[in-house]
Amino acid sequence: MIKCISCGAEYSLEEIIYTCKECGSILEVLIQPNVSKDIFECRKSTMWKYKEFMPVNESKIISIQEGGTPFIKCNRLGDDLGVKLYVKVEGSNPTGSFKDRGMSVGITKACELGVDTVGCASTGNTSASLAAYAARAGLKCIVLLPSGKVALGKLAQAMFHGAEVLSVNGNFDEALEAVTALALEGRLYLLNSINPFRLEGQKSIGFEIVDDLGWRSPDRIILPVGNAGNISAIWKGIREFHQASFIEDLPRMTGIQAVGACPITNAFRKGAQEIVPVENPETVATAIRIGAPVSALKALRAIYESDGYSETVTDEEILDAQKLLARSEGIGVEPASASSIAGLRKLVDSGEIDRGEEIVCIVTGHLLKDPNTAINACKEPISIEADVESLKKILDDL
Ligand SMILES: *Cc1c(COP(=O)(O)O)cnc(C)c1O
Ligand SMILES: [Zn+2]
């Protein structure tokens, strides 16, 4: 069943609906299968390992093997910060971001519903993922991107997988408003994270973390927050496994935002349940350059219910953390993803995070998504003649 998170109104899983008809609030899918965790043993490591928890027809699944991403113990960085650190590398998904998990379920649902056109507004990764999964399913696809603000890798993916790519003269929030209006007229099936089936796929990040840890929770999960779907989804997944008695404890959900786009952190600091949208959001981390997050209500609930936290980081802190992770652990992520590491550093410094805490940072997208930012952060290659003597000089100075 689909249920309104504010007034509790209920809708059928077969209904195409994005917001509550009674009160206008956002919706969630409810599913609580009665299974033992033993059924997961011996299954291949993709997000469909947990298919009983996915509200779609197993025979229709559209997949490119999303999920089952690396869960890396980071001793060097963890020891430096005085915590036990794991990094969940979502850049290893088929199109290079966690959005693939949500898109696999969302596109499967689109096929079940028999729609022929799907669409989204996007800061980049949603469009890259939707374009690929629509291609896999044979659906028509239209994506709206804020002009000039989409990282190069993401734009290349959306175009190359054959989506109709529209460059919108406006920011993400405005593009989303436009495409949502089209969806409400029934012209396309909307696959932004206001679509509750997207979050059903993304909750598998929570499943994998507790499975990877041997059926227990870390002390804390830290991740970047933009449209606020992912933090809501991961908390939903963790709660479902808790309710099924697969785990006993719960992690504190810790959402990091950029200083120039931080409506969730602002609300958290006031203890508020609702956000005040940020006009003209700005940050180098374009994937979280969002002023009016659609899933704010769910995200704030996740933070409060889990005794979690929210903090902001500057663009400089984000870019520093991006480089730190790349150079101390060999893990290359795009700027938005590095805000989880930047947030960890800041919260250790402020004393909010205790020494020795077991932390999982989710790094949401791959370094190559945004090659321009990566290149701009480095010095130019040294140009030399192709002779041994010049090479030796450089090696001596290394
Ligand atoms: C979408 C995205 C985010 C933000 O996730 P939300 O669910 O919108 O909060 C963060 N990082 C990357 C790389 C993303 O693609
Ligand atoms: Zn309602």
Coordinates of C-alpha atoms and ligand atoms in Angstrom, one line a residue:
M1 CA 0.0 0.0 0.0
I2 CA 1.0 3.6 -0.5
K3 CA 0.4 5.9 2.6
C4 CA 0.5 9.6 3.2
I5 CA 3.2 10.4 5.8
S6 CA 1.2 13.3 7.2
C7 CA -2.6 12.3 7.3
G8 CA -2.3 8.6 6.9
A9 CA -4.5 8.4 3.7
E10 CA -4.0 5.1 1.9
Y11 CA -3.7 4.4 -1.8
S12 CA -3.3 1.3 -3.9
L13 CA 0.2 0.3 -5.2
E14 CA -1.3 0.4 -8.7
E15 CA -2.3 4.1 -8.5
I16 CA -0.1 6.7 -10.3
I17 CA 0.2 9.2 -7.5
Y18 CA 3.0 11.5 -6.2
T19 CA 1.4 13.5 -3.4
C20 CA -1.6 13.0 -1.1
K21 CA -4.9 13.9 -2.6
E22 CA -6.3 14.7 0.9
C23 CA -3.6 16.9 2.3
G24 CA -0.9 17.4 -0.4
S25 CA 1.9 15.8 1.7
I26 CA 4.4 13.2 0.5
L27 CA 3.8 9.5 0.3
E28 CA 5.6 6.3 1.3
V29 CA 5.3 2.7 0.3
L30 CA 4.6 0.3 3.1
I31 CA 5.8 -3.2 2.9
Q32 CA 6.7 -5.6 5.7
P33 CA 7.3 -9.2 4.4
N34 CA 7.4 -12.0 6.9
V35 CA 10.7 -13.7 6.1
S36 CA 13.8 -14.9 7.9
K37 CA 17.2 -13.2 7.1
D38 CA 18.5 -16.7 6.3
I39 CA 16.9 -16.4 2.8
F40 CA 19.5 -13.8 1.9
E41 CA 22.4 -16.2 2.3
C42 CA 24.1 -17.5 -0.9
R43 CA 22.3 -14.9 -3.0
K44 CA 24.3 -12.7 -5.4
S45 CA 25.4 -9.4 -4.0
T46 CA 23.1 -6.9 -5.7
M47 CA 20.3 -4.8 -4.2
W48 CA 17.9 -7.5 -5.4
K49 CA 19.3 -9.8 -2.8
Y50 CA 16.6 -8.3 -0.7
K51 CA 13.8 -8.6 -3.3
E52 CA 11.2 -9.6 -0.7
F53 CA 11.4 -6.1 0.6
M54 CA 10.9 -4.5 -2.8
P55 CA 7.3 -3.6 -3.8
V56 CA 7.5 -4.8 -7.4
N57 CA 6.8 -7.9 -9.4
E58 CA 9.9 -10.1 -9.4
S59 CA 9.3 -11.3 -13.0
K60 CA 9.4 -7.7 -14.3
I61 CA 12.6 -6.5 -12.7
I62 CA 14.8 -4.1 -14.8
S63 CA 18.3 -4.3 -13.5
I64 CA 21.9 -3.6 -14.6
Q65 CA 23.2 -5.1 -11.3
E66 CA 22.9 -2.1 -9.1
G67 CA 23.8 -2.3 -5.4
G68 CA 26.2 -4.7 -3.7
T69 CA 28.6 -1.8 -3.7
P70 CA 32.0 -1.9 -1.9
F71 CA 32.1 -1.4 1.9
I72 CA 35.6 -0.2 2.6
K73 CA 37.3 0.0 6.0
C74 CA 39.4 3.1 6.0
N75 CA 42.1 2.7 8.6
R76 CA 44.4 5.5 7.6
L77 CA 41.7 8.2 7.5
G78 CA 39.9 6.7 10.5
D79 CA 42.9 6.6 12.7
D80 CA 43.7 10.2 11.8
L81 CA 40.3 11.3 12.9
G82 CA 40.1 8.9 15.9
V83 CA 37.1 6.9 14.7
K84 CA 36.4 3.5 13.2
L85 CA 35.5 4.4 9.6
Y86 CA 33.9 2.6 6.8
V87 CA 33.0 4.1 3.4
K88 CA 30.1 2.8 1.3
V89 CA 31.2 3.5 -2.3
E90 CA 28.1 4.2 -4.3
G91 CA 30.1 5.4 -7.3
S92 CA 30.5 1.7 -8.1
N93 CA 26.9 1.4 -9.3
P94 CA 26.3 1.0 -13.1
T95 CA 26.0 4.7 -13.9
G96 CA 28.3 5.8 -11.0
S97 CA 25.8 6.9 -8.3
F98 CA 23.3 5.5 -5.8
K99 CA 20.5 6.8 -8.0
D100 CA 20.7 3.5 -9.9
R101 CA 19.1 1.7 -6.9
G102 CA 16.1 3.9 -6.9
M103 CA 15.9 3.9 -10.7
S104 CA 15.9 0.1 -10.9
V105 CA 12.7 -0.1 -8.7
G106 CA 11.2 3.1 -10.3
I107 CA 11.6 1.8 -13.9
T108 CA 10.4 -1.6 -12.9
K109 CA 7.3 0.1 -11.5
A110 CA 6.9 2.1 -14.7
C111 CA 6.9 -1.1 -16.7
E112 CA 4.4 -2.7 -14.4
L113 CA 2.1 0.3 -14.8
G114 CA 2.5 0.1 -18.6
V115 CA 3.6 3.8 -19.1
D116 CA 5.6 4.6 -22.3
T117 CA 7.4 7.9 -21.3
V118 CA 9.4 8.7 -18.1
G119 CA 10.9 11.9 -17.0
C120 CA 12.7 13.8 -14.3
A121 CA 14.3 17.1 -13.3
S122 CA 17.9 16.6 -12.2
T123 CA 21.1 18.1 -10.9
G124 CA 22.7 15.4 -13.1
N125 CA 22.9 12.0 -11.6
T126 CA 19.2 11.3 -11.6
S127 CA 19.1 12.1 -15.4
A128 CA 22.2 9.9 -16.1
S129 CA 20.6 7.0 -14.2
L130 CA 17.1 7.5 -15.6
A131 CA 18.5 7.7 -19.2
A132 CA 20.3 4.4 -18.8
Y133 CA 17.4 2.5 -17.1
A134 CA 14.9 3.8 -19.6
A135 CA 17.1 2.6 -22.4
R136 CA 17.3 -0.8 -20.7
A137 CA 13.5 -1.0 -20.4
G138 CA 12.8 0.5 -23.9
L139 CA 11.0 3.5 -22.6
K140 CA 11.0 7.1 -23.9
C141 CA 12.8 9.5 -21.6
I142 CA 12.9 13.2 -21.1
V143 CA 15.2 15.0 -18.6
L144 CA 15.3 18.6 -17.5
L145 CA 18.6 20.0 -16.3
P146 CA 19.4 23.5 -14.9
S147 CA 21.5 25.1 -17.7
G148 CA 25.2 25.4 -17.1
K149 CA 25.1 23.7 -13.7
V150 CA 25.4 20.1 -14.5
A151 CA 28.8 18.3 -14.2
L152 CA 30.2 17.1 -17.5
G153 CA 30.2 13.4 -16.9
K154 CA 26.5 13.3 -15.9
L155 CA 25.5 15.4 -19.0
A156 CA 27.5 13.0 -21.2
Q157 CA 25.6 10.0 -19.8
A158 CA 22.2 11.5 -20.1
M159 CA 22.8 12.4 -23.7
F160 CA 24.6 9.2 -24.7
H161 CA 21.9 6.9 -23.3
G162 CA 19.5 8.6 -25.6
A163 CA 17.3 10.7 -23.3
E164 CA 15.7 13.9 -24.7
V165 CA 17.9 16.3 -22.7
L166 CA 16.4 19.8 -22.1
S167 CA 18.6 22.6 -20.7
V168 CA 16.3 24.7 -18.5
N169 CA 16.8 28.4 -17.9
G170 CA 16.4 28.1 -14.1
N171 CA 17.6 26.1 -11.1
F172 CA 16.8 22.5 -10.1
D173 CA 13.8 23.5 -7.9
E174 CA 12.2 25.4 -10.9
A175 CA 12.9 22.5 -13.3
L176 CA 11.3 20.1 -10.9
E177 CA 8.2 22.2 -10.6
A178 CA 7.8 22.2 -14.4
V179 CA 8.2 18.5 -14.9
T180 CA 5.9 17.7 -12.0
A181 CA 3.2 19.7 -13.6
L182 CA 3.6 17.6 -16.8
A183 CA 3.4 14.4 -14.7
L184 CA 0.2 15.6 -13.0
E185 CA -1.3 16.1 -16.4
G186 CA -0.5 12.4 -17.1
R187 CA 2.0 13.3 -19.9
L188 CA 4.9 11.3 -18.4
Y189 CA 5.7 9.1 -15.4
L190 CA 7.8 11.1 -12.9
L191 CA 10.9 9.5 -11.6
N192 CA 12.2 12.2 -9.2
S193 CA 12.5 11.0 -5.6
I194 CA 9.0 12.4 -4.8
N195 CA 8.0 9.1 -6.5
P196 CA 8.0 6.9 -3.4
F197 CA 9.2 3.8 -5.4
R198 CA 12.6 5.5 -5.9
L199 CA 13.2 5.5 -2.2
E200 CA 12.3 1.8 -2.0
G201 CA 15.3 1.0 -4.1
Q202 CA 17.6 3.4 -2.2
K203 CA 16.7 1.9 1.1
S204 CA 18.8 -1.1 0.1
I205 CA 21.9 1.0 1.1
G206 CA 20.7 0.6 4.7
F207 CA 20.1 -3.1 4.2
E208 CA 23.6 -3.6 2.8
I209 CA 25.3 -1.6 5.6
V210 CA 23.9 -3.8 8.4
D211 CA 24.4 -7.0 6.3
D212 CA 28.0 -6.0 5.7
L213 CA 28.6 -5.4 9.4
G214 CA 27.3 -8.8 10.3
W215 CA 23.7 -7.9 11.1
R216 CA 24.2 -4.9 13.3
S217 CA 24.2 -1.1 13.0
P218 CA 27.1 1.3 13.1
D219 CA 26.9 4.1 15.7
R220 CA 26.3 6.6 12.9
I221 CA 25.6 6.9 9.2
I222 CA 26.8 10.2 7.6
L223 CA 25.7 11.3 4.1
P224 CA 25.2 14.3 1.9
V225 CA 21.7 15.7 1.8
G226 CA 20.2 17.5 -1.3
N227 CA 16.6 16.6 -2.2
A228 CA 16.7 14.6 1.1
G229 CA 15.4 11.3 -0.5
N230 CA 18.4 9.2 0.3
I231 CA 18.7 9.9 4.0
S232 CA 14.9 9.1 4.3
A233 CA 15.3 5.9 2.3
I234 CA 18.3 4.6 4.2
W235 CA 16.5 5.2 7.5
K236 CA 13.4 3.4 6.2
G237 CA 15.5 0.4 5.2
I238 CA 17.2 0.2 8.6
R239 CA 13.9 0.5 10.4
E240 CA 12.4 -2.3 8.2
F241 CA 15.2 -4.6 9.1
H242 CA 14.9 -3.6 12.8
Q243 CA 11.2 -4.3 12.7
A244 CA 11.9 -7.7 11.2
S245 CA 14.2 -8.3 14.1
F246 CA 17.3 -8.7 11.8
I247 CA 19.1 -6.1 13.9
E248 CA 18.8 -4.9 17.5
D249 CA 20.3 -1.4 17.5
L250 CA 19.9 1.7 15.3
P251 CA 22.4 4.2 13.8
R252 CA 22.2 8.0 14.3
M253 CA 21.4 9.5 10.9
T254 CA 23.6 12.4 10.2
G255 CA 22.9 14.6 7.2
I256 CA 25.4 17.0 5.8
Q257 CA 24.5 20.0 3.6
A258 CA 26.5 22.7 1.8
V259 CA 26.5 26.1 3.5
G260 CA 24.9 27.6 0.4
A261 CA 22.1 25.1 0.3
C262 CA 21.2 24.1 3.8
P263 CA 17.4 24.2 4.5
I264 CA 17.5 20.9 6.4
T265 CA 20.3 22.0 8.7
N266 CA 18.6 25.3 9.3
A267 CA 15.4 23.5 10.4
F268 CA 17.4 21.0 12.5
R269 CA 19.1 23.9 14.4
K270 CA 15.6 25.3 15.3
G271 CA 14.2 21.9 16.2
A272 CA 11.6 22.5 13.4
Q273 CA 9.7 19.8 11.6
E274 CA 9.5 21.8 8.3
I275 CA 12.0 23.7 6.2
V276 CA 12.1 27.3 5.0
P277 CA 13.3 27.0 1.3
V278 CA 16.6 28.6 0.5
E279 CA 16.4 30.9 -2.5
N280 CA 19.2 30.7 -5.1
P281 CA 21.1 27.7 -3.6
E282 CA 24.8 27.7 -4.5
T283 CA 27.6 25.2 -4.0
V284 CA 30.4 23.5 -5.9
A285 CA 28.7 20.3 -4.9
T286 CA 26.1 20.6 -7.7
A287 CA 24.4 17.3 -6.7
I288 CA 23.2 18.9 -3.5
R289 CA 22.5 22.4 -4.9
I290 CA 18.9 22.3 -3.9
G291 CA 16.9 24.9 -2.0
A292 CA 13.5 23.2 -1.5
P293 CA 14.1 19.5 -0.8
V294 CA 11.1 17.4 -1.6
S295 CA 11.6 14.8 1.1
A296 CA 12.5 17.3 3.8
L297 CA 9.7 16.1 6.1
K298 CA 10.9 12.5 5.9
A299 CA 14.5 13.5 6.3
L300 CA 13.9 15.6 9.4
R301 CA 11.9 12.7 10.9
A302 CA 14.8 10.3 10.2
I303 CA 17.2 12.7 12.0
Y304 CA 15.0 13.3 15.0
E305 CA 13.8 9.7 15.4
S306 CA 17.4 8.4 15.2
D307 CA 18.8 11.0 17.6
G308 CA 20.9 12.1 14.7
Y309 CA 22.3 15.4 13.6
S310 CA 22.7 17.8 10.7
E311 CA 25.6 20.1 9.9
T312 CA 26.9 22.3 7.1
V313 CA 30.2 22.4 5.3
T314 CA 31.8 25.0 3.1
D315 CA 32.8 24.4 -0.5
E316 CA 36.5 24.6 0.6
E317 CA 35.9 21.9 3.3
I318 CA 34.2 19.8 0.6
L319 CA 37.0 20.0 -1.9
D320 CA 39.6 19.4 0.9
A321 CA 37.8 16.3 2.0
Q322 CA 37.4 15.1 -1.6
K323 CA 41.2 15.2 -2.0
L324 CA 41.9 13.7 1.4
L325 CA 39.7 10.6 0.6
A326 CA 41.3 10.3 -2.8
R327 CA 44.8 10.5 -1.5
S328 CA 44.6 8.7 1.8
E329 CA 42.4 5.8 0.7
G330 CA 42.4 5.8 -3.1
I331 CA 38.6 6.4 -3.2
G332 CA 37.6 9.0 -5.9
V333 CA 34.3 10.7 -5.4
E334 CA 32.5 13.7 -6.7
P335 CA 32.3 16.9 -4.6
A336 CA 28.8 16.3 -3.1
S337 CA 29.9 12.8 -1.9
A338 CA 32.9 14.3 -0.1
S339 CA 30.6 16.4 2.1
S340 CA 30.0 13.3 4.2
I341 CA 33.8 13.1 4.9
A342 CA 33.9 16.9 5.4
G343 CA 31.0 16.6 7.8
L344 CA 32.7 13.8 9.7
R345 CA 35.8 15.9 10.2
K346 CA 33.9 18.9 11.4
L347 CA 31.8 16.9 13.9
V348 CA 34.9 15.2 15.3
D349 CA 36.5 18.6 15.7
S350 CA 33.4 20.0 17.4
G351 CA 33.1 17.0 19.8
E352 CA 29.6 16.0 18.5
I353 CA 31.2 12.7 17.3
D354 CA 33.1 10.8 20.1
R355 CA 36.5 9.2 19.7
G356 CA 36.2 5.6 18.8
E357 CA 32.7 5.8 17.3
E358 CA 31.9 3.4 14.4
I359 CA 31.0 5.5 11.5
V360 CA 29.8 4.7 8.0
C361 CA 30.2 7.6 5.5
I362 CA 28.2 7.1 2.3
V363 CA 30.0 8.5 -0.7
T364 CA 27.3 8.9 -3.3
G365 CA 28.9 9.4 -6.7
H366 CA 32.1 8.7 -8.7
L367 CA 35.0 11.1 -9.1
L368 CA 34.6 11.0 -12.9
K369 CA 31.1 12.5 -12.8
D370 CA 32.7 15.9 -12.4
P371 CA 36.1 15.9 -14.2
N372 CA 36.3 19.7 -14.5
T373 CA 36.3 20.2 -10.7
A374 CA 38.9 17.4 -10.3
I375 CA 41.2 18.9 -12.9
N376 CA 40.9 22.4 -11.5
A377 CA 41.9 21.1 -8.1
C378 CA 45.3 19.8 -9.3
K379 CA 48.4 21.4 -10.7
E380 CA 49.1 20.9 -14.3
P381 CA 51.1 17.8 -15.5
I382 CA 54.8 18.6 -15.8
S383 CA 55.9 18.5 -19.4
I384 CA 59.3 17.0 -20.1
E385 CA 61.3 15.5 -23.0
A386 CA 61.0 11.7 -23.3
D387 CA 64.5 11.1 -22.1
V388 CA 65.8 9.2 -19.0
E389 CA 67.9 12.0 -17.6
S390 CA 64.9 14.4 -17.2
L391 CA 62.8 11.6 -15.7
K392 CA 65.5 10.8 -13.2
K393 CA 65.6 14.5 -12.0
I394 CA 61.9 14.4 -11.3
L395 CA 62.1 11.1 -9.4
D396 CA 64.9 12.5 -7.3
D397 CA 62.7 15.4 -6.2
L398 CA 59.6 13.2 -5.5
Ligands
LIG1 C1 21.4 12.8 -5.6 C2 22.7 13.0 -5.0 C3 22.9 13.4 -3.7 C4 21.7 13.9 -2.8 O1 20.8 12.9 -2.5 P1 19.3 13.3 -2.1 O2 18.6 12.0 -2.0 O3 18.8 14.2 -3.1 O4 19.4 14.0 -0.7 C5 24.1 13.4 -3.1 N1 25.2 13.0 -3.9 C6 25.1 12.6 -5.1 C7 26.3 12.2 -5.9 C8 23.9 12.6 -5.7 O5 23.8 12.2 -7.0
ZN2 ZN -2.3 13.2 3.4

